[in-house]
Amino acid sequence: MRSGFPRTTAPAPAATRPRGFGSSVSRWIGRLIAGAVLMGIVLVAGTAVRVWQVARIDDYTTADAIVVLGAAQYSGTPSSVFEARLYQAWRLYEAGVAPRVITVGGKQEGDLYTEAASGKRYLEDKGVPSADILAVETGSDTLRSVEAVATAMRARDMSSAVLVSDPWHSLRTRTMARDAGLDAWTAPTRTGPAVYTRESQFHGIARETGALLWYQLTHFSADFSYTAGQ
């Protein structure tokens, strides 16, 4: 016997209800964001590992020149960061790695000396003949310095260089030098503020990871502030 009330259809269980278009779009956007974040983490971590790996390389293969990347100097006296690099370049020169040393770097407003000239004076005081030192007195950041060195070397029929800087700076410097057409490898300093403490080492790796990614993305330099004591 039928009731006088209209029959009603029970609602479908929540698990079987069809999802709307908006829900699907939101789900895919969430997946894309999560994927992008994961890729970013992998990229940054992978670059940091490469910075660390190249920092450990000491390549004493003979070259046309030893190139010392500039750093702060005070009225002609290299900072402790710069002095550590220059000392390593002197050791390489004494070991016969190259017959010439190239110092590079301009000067800040108000400075009396360029980084390159300050470096040349230091090496002369260590006994390196002036004729064996080329001071490239331009460059306010790593990229400009490397490009200036590459131009100066080509003008003198030189093409290979062993690069001297802080360990964590090695990969970015080598990448820029090779992009500038040089056959380049690295033999970084193992002394100085860049390697004094775990904190300075971590800062150096983080700094160079960001700077290298920026360079690879834009081909512009990004020399972030150096916080280790100089």
CSV table of C-alpha atoms in Angstrom, one decimal:
chain,number,residue,atom,x,y,z
A,1,MET,CA,0.0,0.0,0.0
A,2,ARG,CA,1.5,3.4,-1.0
A,3,SER,CA,1.7,6.2,1.4
A,4,GLY,CA,0.3,9.6,0.5
A,5,PHE,CA,3.7,11.2,1.1
A,6,PRO,CA,6.1,11.7,-1.9
A,7,ARG,CA,9.1,9.5,-2.0
A,8,THR,CA,12.5,11.2,-1.4
A,9,THR,CA,15.8,10.0,-2.7
A,10,ALA,CA,18.5,9.6,-0.1
A,11,PRO,CA,21.6,11.8,-0.7
A,12,ALA,CA,24.6,10.0,-2.2
A,13,PRO,CA,27.4,9.2,0.2
A,14,ALA,CA,30.0,11.9,0.4
A,15,ALA,CA,32.7,9.6,-1.1
A,16,THR,CA,30.6,9.1,-4.3
A,17,ARG,CA,29.5,12.7,-4.9
A,18,PRO,CA,31.0,14.1,-8.1
A,19,ARG,CA,33.6,16.8,-7.5
A,20,GLY,CA,33.1,20.1,-9.1
A,21,PHE,CA,35.4,21.8,-11.6
A,22,GLY,CA,36.6,24.3,-9.0
A,23,SER,CA,37.7,21.5,-6.7
A,24,SER,CA,39.7,19.8,-9.4
A,25,VAL,CA,41.5,23.1,-10.3
A,26,SER,CA,42.4,23.8,-6.7
A,27,ARG,CA,43.7,20.3,-6.3
A,28,TRP,CA,46.0,20.6,-9.4
A,29,ILE,CA,47.2,24.1,-8.4
A,30,GLY,CA,48.1,22.7,-5.0
A,31,ARG,CA,50.1,19.9,-6.7
A,32,LEU,CA,51.9,22.3,-9.0
A,33,ILE,CA,52.8,24.5,-6.1
A,34,ALA,CA,54.1,21.5,-4.1
A,35,GLY,CA,56.0,20.3,-7.1
A,36,ALA,CA,57.6,23.7,-7.7
A,37,VAL,CA,58.6,24.0,-4.1
A,38,LEU,CA,60.2,20.5,-4.2
A,39,MET,CA,62.1,21.3,-7.4
A,40,GLY,CA,63.3,24.5,-5.8
A,41,ILE,CA,64.6,22.7,-2.7
A,42,VAL,CA,66.3,20.1,-4.9
A,43,LEU,CA,67.9,22.8,-7.1
A,44,VAL,CA,69.2,24.8,-4.1
A,45,ALA,CA,70.4,21.7,-2.3
A,46,GLY,CA,72.2,20.4,-5.4
A,47,THR,CA,73.9,23.7,-6.0
A,48,ALA,CA,75.0,23.9,-2.4
A,49,VAL,CA,76.6,20.4,-2.7
A,50,ARG,CA,78.4,21.5,-5.9
A,51,VAL,CA,79.7,24.6,-4.2
A,52,TRP,CA,81.0,22.4,-1.4
A,53,GLN,CA,82.5,19.8,-3.8
A,54,VAL,CA,84.4,22.3,-5.9
A,55,ALA,CA,85.6,24.1,-2.8
A,56,ARG,CA,87.5,21.0,-1.9
A,57,ILE,CA,89.4,20.8,-5.2
A,58,ASP,CA,93.1,21.9,-5.4
A,59,ASP,CA,94.2,21.7,-9.0
A,60,TYR,CA,97.9,22.5,-9.4
A,61,THR,CA,98.0,21.9,-13.1
A,62,THR,CA,100.4,24.3,-14.8
A,63,ALA,CA,98.7,27.3,-16.4
A,64,ASP,CA,99.5,30.6,-18.3
A,65,ALA,CA,98.7,32.6,-15.2
A,66,ILE,CA,97.6,32.5,-11.6
A,67,VAL,CA,94.6,34.8,-11.1
A,68,VAL,CA,94.0,36.3,-7.6
A,69,LEU,CA,90.4,37.6,-7.1
A,70,GLY,CA,90.5,40.9,-5.2
A,71,ALA,CA,89.0,41.7,-1.8
A,72,ALA,CA,89.0,44.6,0.5
A,73,GLN,CA,92.2,46.5,1.1
A,74,TYR,CA,93.0,49.5,3.4
A,75,SER,CA,95.3,52.2,2.1
A,76,GLY,CA,97.4,49.6,0.2
A,77,THR,CA,97.3,46.9,2.9
A,78,PRO,CA,95.3,43.8,2.0
A,79,SER,CA,92.5,42.7,4.4
A,80,SER,CA,92.9,39.3,6.0
A,81,VAL,CA,90.6,37.8,3.4
A,82,PHE,CA,92.7,39.3,0.5
A,83,GLU,CA,96.0,38.4,2.2
A,84,ALA,CA,95.0,34.8,2.4
A,85,ARG,CA,94.3,34.7,-1.3
A,86,LEU,CA,97.6,36.5,-2.1
A,87,TYR,CA,99.6,34.1,0.1
A,88,GLN,CA,98.1,31.1,-1.8
A,89,ALA,CA,99.0,32.8,-5.1
A,90,TRP,CA,102.6,33.3,-3.9
A,91,ARG,CA,102.8,29.6,-2.9
A,92,LEU,CA,101.6,28.5,-6.4
A,93,TYR,CA,104.0,30.9,-8.1
A,94,GLU,CA,106.9,29.5,-6.0
A,95,ALA,CA,105.8,26.0,-6.9
A,96,GLY,CA,106.0,26.8,-10.6
A,97,VAL,CA,102.3,26.5,-11.3
A,98,ALA,CA,102.5,29.5,-13.6
A,99,PRO,CA,105.1,32.1,-14.7
A,100,ARG,CA,102.8,35.1,-14.1
A,101,VAL,CA,100.4,36.2,-11.4
A,102,ILE,CA,97.4,38.4,-12.2
A,103,THR,CA,95.9,40.6,-9.5
A,104,VAL,CA,92.5,42.1,-10.2
A,105,GLY,CA,90.1,44.6,-8.7
A,106,GLY,CA,89.3,48.3,-8.7
A,107,LYS,CA,88.9,50.7,-5.8
A,108,GLN,CA,86.0,52.1,-3.8
A,109,GLU,CA,85.3,55.8,-3.7
A,110,GLY,CA,87.9,57.5,-1.5
A,111,ASP,CA,90.5,54.7,-1.8
A,112,LEU,CA,94.1,55.5,-2.6
A,113,TYR,CA,94.9,52.1,-4.0
A,114,THR,CA,93.1,49.6,-6.2
A,115,GLU,CA,92.8,46.0,-5.0
A,116,ALA,CA,95.0,45.0,-7.9
A,117,ALA,CA,97.7,47.4,-7.0
A,118,SER,CA,97.5,46.5,-3.3
A,119,GLY,CA,97.9,42.8,-4.3
A,120,LYS,CA,100.8,43.6,-6.6
A,121,ARG,CA,102.7,45.4,-3.8
A,122,TYR,CA,102.1,42.4,-1.4
A,123,LEU,CA,103.5,39.9,-4.0
A,124,GLU,CA,106.5,42.2,-4.7
A,125,ASP,CA,107.3,42.3,-1.0
A,126,LYS,CA,107.2,38.5,-1.0
A,127,GLY,CA,109.8,38.4,-3.7
A,128,VAL,CA,107.8,38.0,-6.9
A,129,PRO,CA,109.5,40.0,-9.7
A,130,SER,CA,107.4,43.0,-10.8
A,131,ALA,CA,107.7,41.9,-14.4
A,132,ASP,CA,105.8,38.6,-13.5
A,133,ILE,CA,102.8,40.4,-12.0
A,134,LEU,CA,100.0,41.9,-14.0
A,135,ALA,CA,97.7,44.3,-12.1
A,136,VAL,CA,94.3,44.6,-13.8
A,137,GLU,CA,93.0,47.6,-11.9
A,138,THR,CA,89.3,47.3,-12.9
A,139,GLY,CA,86.3,45.3,-11.6
A,140,SER,CA,83.9,46.1,-8.8
A,141,ASP,CA,82.5,42.6,-8.5
A,142,THR,CA,83.4,39.1,-9.4
A,143,LEU,CA,81.9,39.1,-12.9
A,144,ARG,CA,83.5,42.4,-14.0
A,145,SER,CA,86.8,41.3,-12.6
A,146,VAL,CA,86.8,38.0,-14.4
A,147,GLU,CA,85.8,39.6,-17.7
A,148,ALA,CA,88.6,42.2,-17.3
A,149,VAL,CA,91.1,39.4,-16.6
A,150,ALA,CA,89.9,37.5,-19.7
A,151,THR,CA,90.3,40.5,-21.9
A,152,ALA,CA,93.8,41.2,-20.5
A,153,MET,CA,94.8,37.6,-21.0
A,154,ARG,CA,93.6,37.4,-24.6
A,155,ALA,CA,95.5,40.6,-25.4
A,156,ARG,CA,98.7,38.8,-24.2
A,157,ASP,CA,97.9,35.4,-25.9
A,158,MET,CA,97.2,33.7,-22.6
A,159,SER,CA,94.2,31.4,-22.3
A,160,SER,CA,94.6,29.2,-19.2
A,161,ALA,CA,94.4,30.2,-15.6
A,162,VAL,CA,94.4,28.7,-12.1
A,163,LEU,CA,92.0,30.8,-10.0
A,164,VAL,CA,92.7,31.7,-6.4
A,165,SER,CA,89.9,32.9,-4.1
A,166,ASP,CA,88.1,31.6,-1.0
A,167,PRO,CA,87.0,27.9,-1.3
A,168,TRP,CA,83.3,28.6,-1.5
A,169,HIS,CA,83.9,31.2,-4.2
A,170,SER,CA,85.6,28.7,-6.5
A,171,LEU,CA,82.7,27.3,-8.4
A,172,ARG,CA,81.1,30.7,-9.3
A,173,THR,CA,84.5,32.1,-10.3
A,174,ARG,CA,85.3,29.1,-12.4
A,175,THR,CA,81.9,29.2,-14.1
A,176,MET,CA,82.3,32.8,-15.0
A,177,ALA,CA,85.9,32.4,-16.2
A,178,ARG,CA,84.9,29.5,-18.5
A,179,ASP,CA,81.9,31.5,-19.7
A,180,ALA,CA,84.4,34.3,-20.6
A,181,GLY,CA,86.4,31.9,-22.7
A,182,LEU,CA,89.2,31.0,-20.4
A,183,ASP,CA,90.4,27.4,-19.7
A,184,ALA,CA,90.2,27.7,-15.9
A,185,TRP,CA,90.4,25.6,-12.8
A,186,THR,CA,90.8,26.4,-9.1
A,187,ALA,CA,93.3,26.2,-6.2
A,188,PRO,CA,91.7,28.2,-3.4
A,189,THR,CA,93.2,29.4,-0.2
A,190,ARG,CA,92.9,27.2,2.9
A,191,THR,CA,93.5,30.0,5.4
A,192,GLY,CA,91.7,33.2,6.3
A,193,PRO,CA,88.3,34.1,7.7
A,194,ALA,CA,86.4,32.2,5.1
A,195,VAL,CA,87.5,28.9,6.7
A,196,TYR,CA,88.1,29.9,10.3
A,197,THR,CA,84.8,28.6,11.8
A,198,ARG,CA,81.9,26.4,11.0
A,199,GLU,CA,79.8,29.5,11.0
A,200,SER,CA,81.9,31.3,8.3
A,201,GLN,CA,82.0,28.1,6.2
A,202,PHE,CA,78.2,27.7,6.4
A,203,HIS,CA,77.8,31.4,5.5
A,204,GLY,CA,80.2,31.1,2.6
A,205,ILE,CA,78.3,28.1,1.1
A,206,ALA,CA,74.9,29.7,1.5
A,207,ARG,CA,76.2,33.0,0.1
A,208,GLU,CA,77.7,31.4,-3.0
A,209,THR,CA,74.8,29.1,-3.6
A,210,GLY,CA,72.5,32.1,-3.9
A,211,ALA,CA,75.0,34.1,-5.9
A,212,LEU,CA,75.6,31.2,-8.4
A,213,LEU,CA,71.9,30.6,-8.9
A,214,TRP,CA,71.4,34.3,-9.5
A,215,TYR,CA,74.3,34.3,-12.1
A,216,GLN,CA,73.0,31.2,-13.9
A,217,LEU,CA,69.5,32.8,-14.0
A,218,THR,CA,70.5,36.3,-15.1
A,219,HIS,CA,74.2,36.3,-16.0
A,220,PHE,CA,74.6,39.2,-13.6
A,221,SER,CA,76.9,39.2,-10.6
A,222,ALA,CA,75.6,39.1,-7.0
A,223,ASP,CA,78.4,39.7,-4.6
A,224,PHE,CA,76.6,39.6,-1.2
A,225,SER,CA,78.1,41.1,1.9
A,226,TYR,CA,80.9,39.2,3.5
A,227,THR,CA,80.2,38.8,7.2
A,228,ALA,CA,83.2,36.8,8.4
A,229,GLY,CA,85.8,39.0,10.2
A,230,GLN,CA,88.3,40.6,7.9
